[in-house]
Structure formats: C-alpha cells, structure tokens
Amino acid sequence: LELAEPTIPQGAHACVARGATRVLMMPYFLSAGQHVVRDLQNYRGDFAEKNPEVKFELCAPLGTHDLMIEIILERLRAGEASLDSV
C-alpha cells in the first residue's frame, strides 16, 4: 500500500491527467481488512472530492475467488517440482 510506486494518489492523479472519467480501484488484497475498509475508502473519498468530474469506484479485493485457488495450487506444484529437482 505504501511501499511501492506509483503510490495510490500518484496512480489516481495519472488516471485523471489522462482524462479518465471513471477509475476502478482494485485492491490487491486477499481480504477486506483495514486497508480496504478504512484506507482505500478514505483515498476514494479524497479523490472524489478533489475530482468531482471523475467517478472513483472501489472494487472488491481479490479474496478467495476460484481462480485464486487454482493459482495458489499451481504455485505449490511449481515449488514442489523445484524441490524435487534438487
């Protein structure tokens, strides 16, 4: 959330600068913890206030979508295979 660039405000600014009228904020988290519930909602509200012509929408976090389970299983298989080759 705060360690990588672009930061969330930098990303929002870039979208607005490019003419976006709608920005979907996709939380790259597995659950709706404090970052999603508090921090991202606060960002969304701040962005909407500063850019009333742009609609900022906060999407659901990645969660436990069926495809996420498949990705996790694939990563586990790859890890197991790399251990078998040692």
Coordinates of C-alpha atoms in Angstrom, one line a residue:
L1 CA 0.0 0.0 0.0
E2 CA 2.7 2.5 1.0
L3 CA 5.9 0.8 -0.2
A4 CA 5.7 0.7 -3.9
E5 CA 5.4 3.3 -6.6
P6 CA 3.3 4.7 -8.1
T7 CA 1.5 5.4 -4.8
I8 CA -2.2 5.2 -4.8
P9 CA -2.5 9.0 -5.0
Q10 CA 0.1 9.1 -7.9
G11 CA -1.9 6.5 -9.7
A12 CA -5.2 8.3 -9.3
H13 CA -3.6 11.6 -10.4
A14 CA -2.2 9.8 -13.5
C15 CA -5.6 8.5 -14.4
V16 CA -7.2 11.9 -14.1
A17 CA -4.4 13.6 -16.0
R18 CA -5.0 11.1 -18.9
G19 CA -8.7 12.1 -19.0
A20 CA -10.3 9.3 -17.1
T21 CA -13.9 9.9 -16.2
R22 CA -14.2 6.7 -14.2
V23 CA -11.4 5.0 -12.1
L24 CA -11.8 1.5 -10.8
M25 CA -9.7 1.0 -7.7
M26 CA -8.9 -2.8 -7.5
P27 CA -7.4 -3.7 -4.1
Y28 CA -4.7 -6.3 -4.5
F29 CA -5.5 -7.9 -1.2
L30 CA -6.9 -11.3 -0.2
S31 CA -9.4 -9.8 2.3
A32 CA -11.2 -6.6 3.1
G33 CA -9.0 -5.7 6.1
Q34 CA -8.2 -2.2 7.4
H35 CA -6.5 -1.1 4.2
V36 CA -9.6 -1.8 2.1
V37 CA -12.2 -0.8 4.7
R38 CA -10.5 2.3 6.0
D39 CA -7.6 3.4 4.0
L40 CA -8.8 2.8 0.5
Q41 CA -12.3 4.2 1.3
N42 CA -10.5 7.4 2.6
Y43 CA -8.5 7.6 -0.6
R44 CA -11.6 7.2 -2.7
G45 CA -13.4 9.9 -0.8
D46 CA -10.5 12.3 -1.1
F47 CA -10.0 11.6 -4.8
A48 CA -13.8 12.1 -5.5
E49 CA -13.8 15.4 -3.5
K50 CA -10.8 16.7 -5.4
N51 CA -12.0 15.5 -8.8
P52 CA -15.8 15.7 -8.8
E53 CA -16.0 15.1 -12.6
V54 CA -14.4 11.6 -12.1
K55 CA -16.2 8.6 -10.6
F56 CA -13.9 6.6 -8.3
E57 CA -15.2 3.1 -7.5
L58 CA -13.6 0.7 -5.0
C59 CA -13.9 -2.9 -6.2
A60 CA -13.9 -5.9 -4.0
P61 CA -10.5 -7.4 -3.0
L62 CA -9.2 -10.5 -4.8
G63 CA -10.5 -12.7 -1.9
T64 CA -10.9 -16.4 -2.4
H65 CA -12.1 -16.4 -6.0
D66 CA -12.0 -19.9 -7.5
L67 CA -9.2 -18.8 -9.9
M68 CA -7.1 -17.6 -6.9
I69 CA -7.3 -21.1 -5.5
E70 CA -6.0 -22.5 -8.8
I71 CA -3.1 -20.0 -8.9
I72 CA -2.1 -21.0 -5.3
L73 CA -2.2 -24.7 -6.2
E74 CA -0.1 -24.0 -9.3
R75 CA 2.5 -22.1 -7.3
L76 CA 2.6 -25.0 -4.8
R77 CA 3.1 -27.5 -7.6
A78 CA 5.9 -25.4 -9.0
G79 CA 7.6 -25.2 -5.6
E80 CA 7.3 -28.9 -5.1
A81 CA 8.8 -29.6 -8.5
S82 CA 11.8 -27.3 -7.8
L83 CA 12.4 -29.1 -4.5
D84 CA 12.3 -32.5 -6.3
S85 CA 14.9 -31.4 -8.8
V86 CA 17.4 -30.5 -6.0

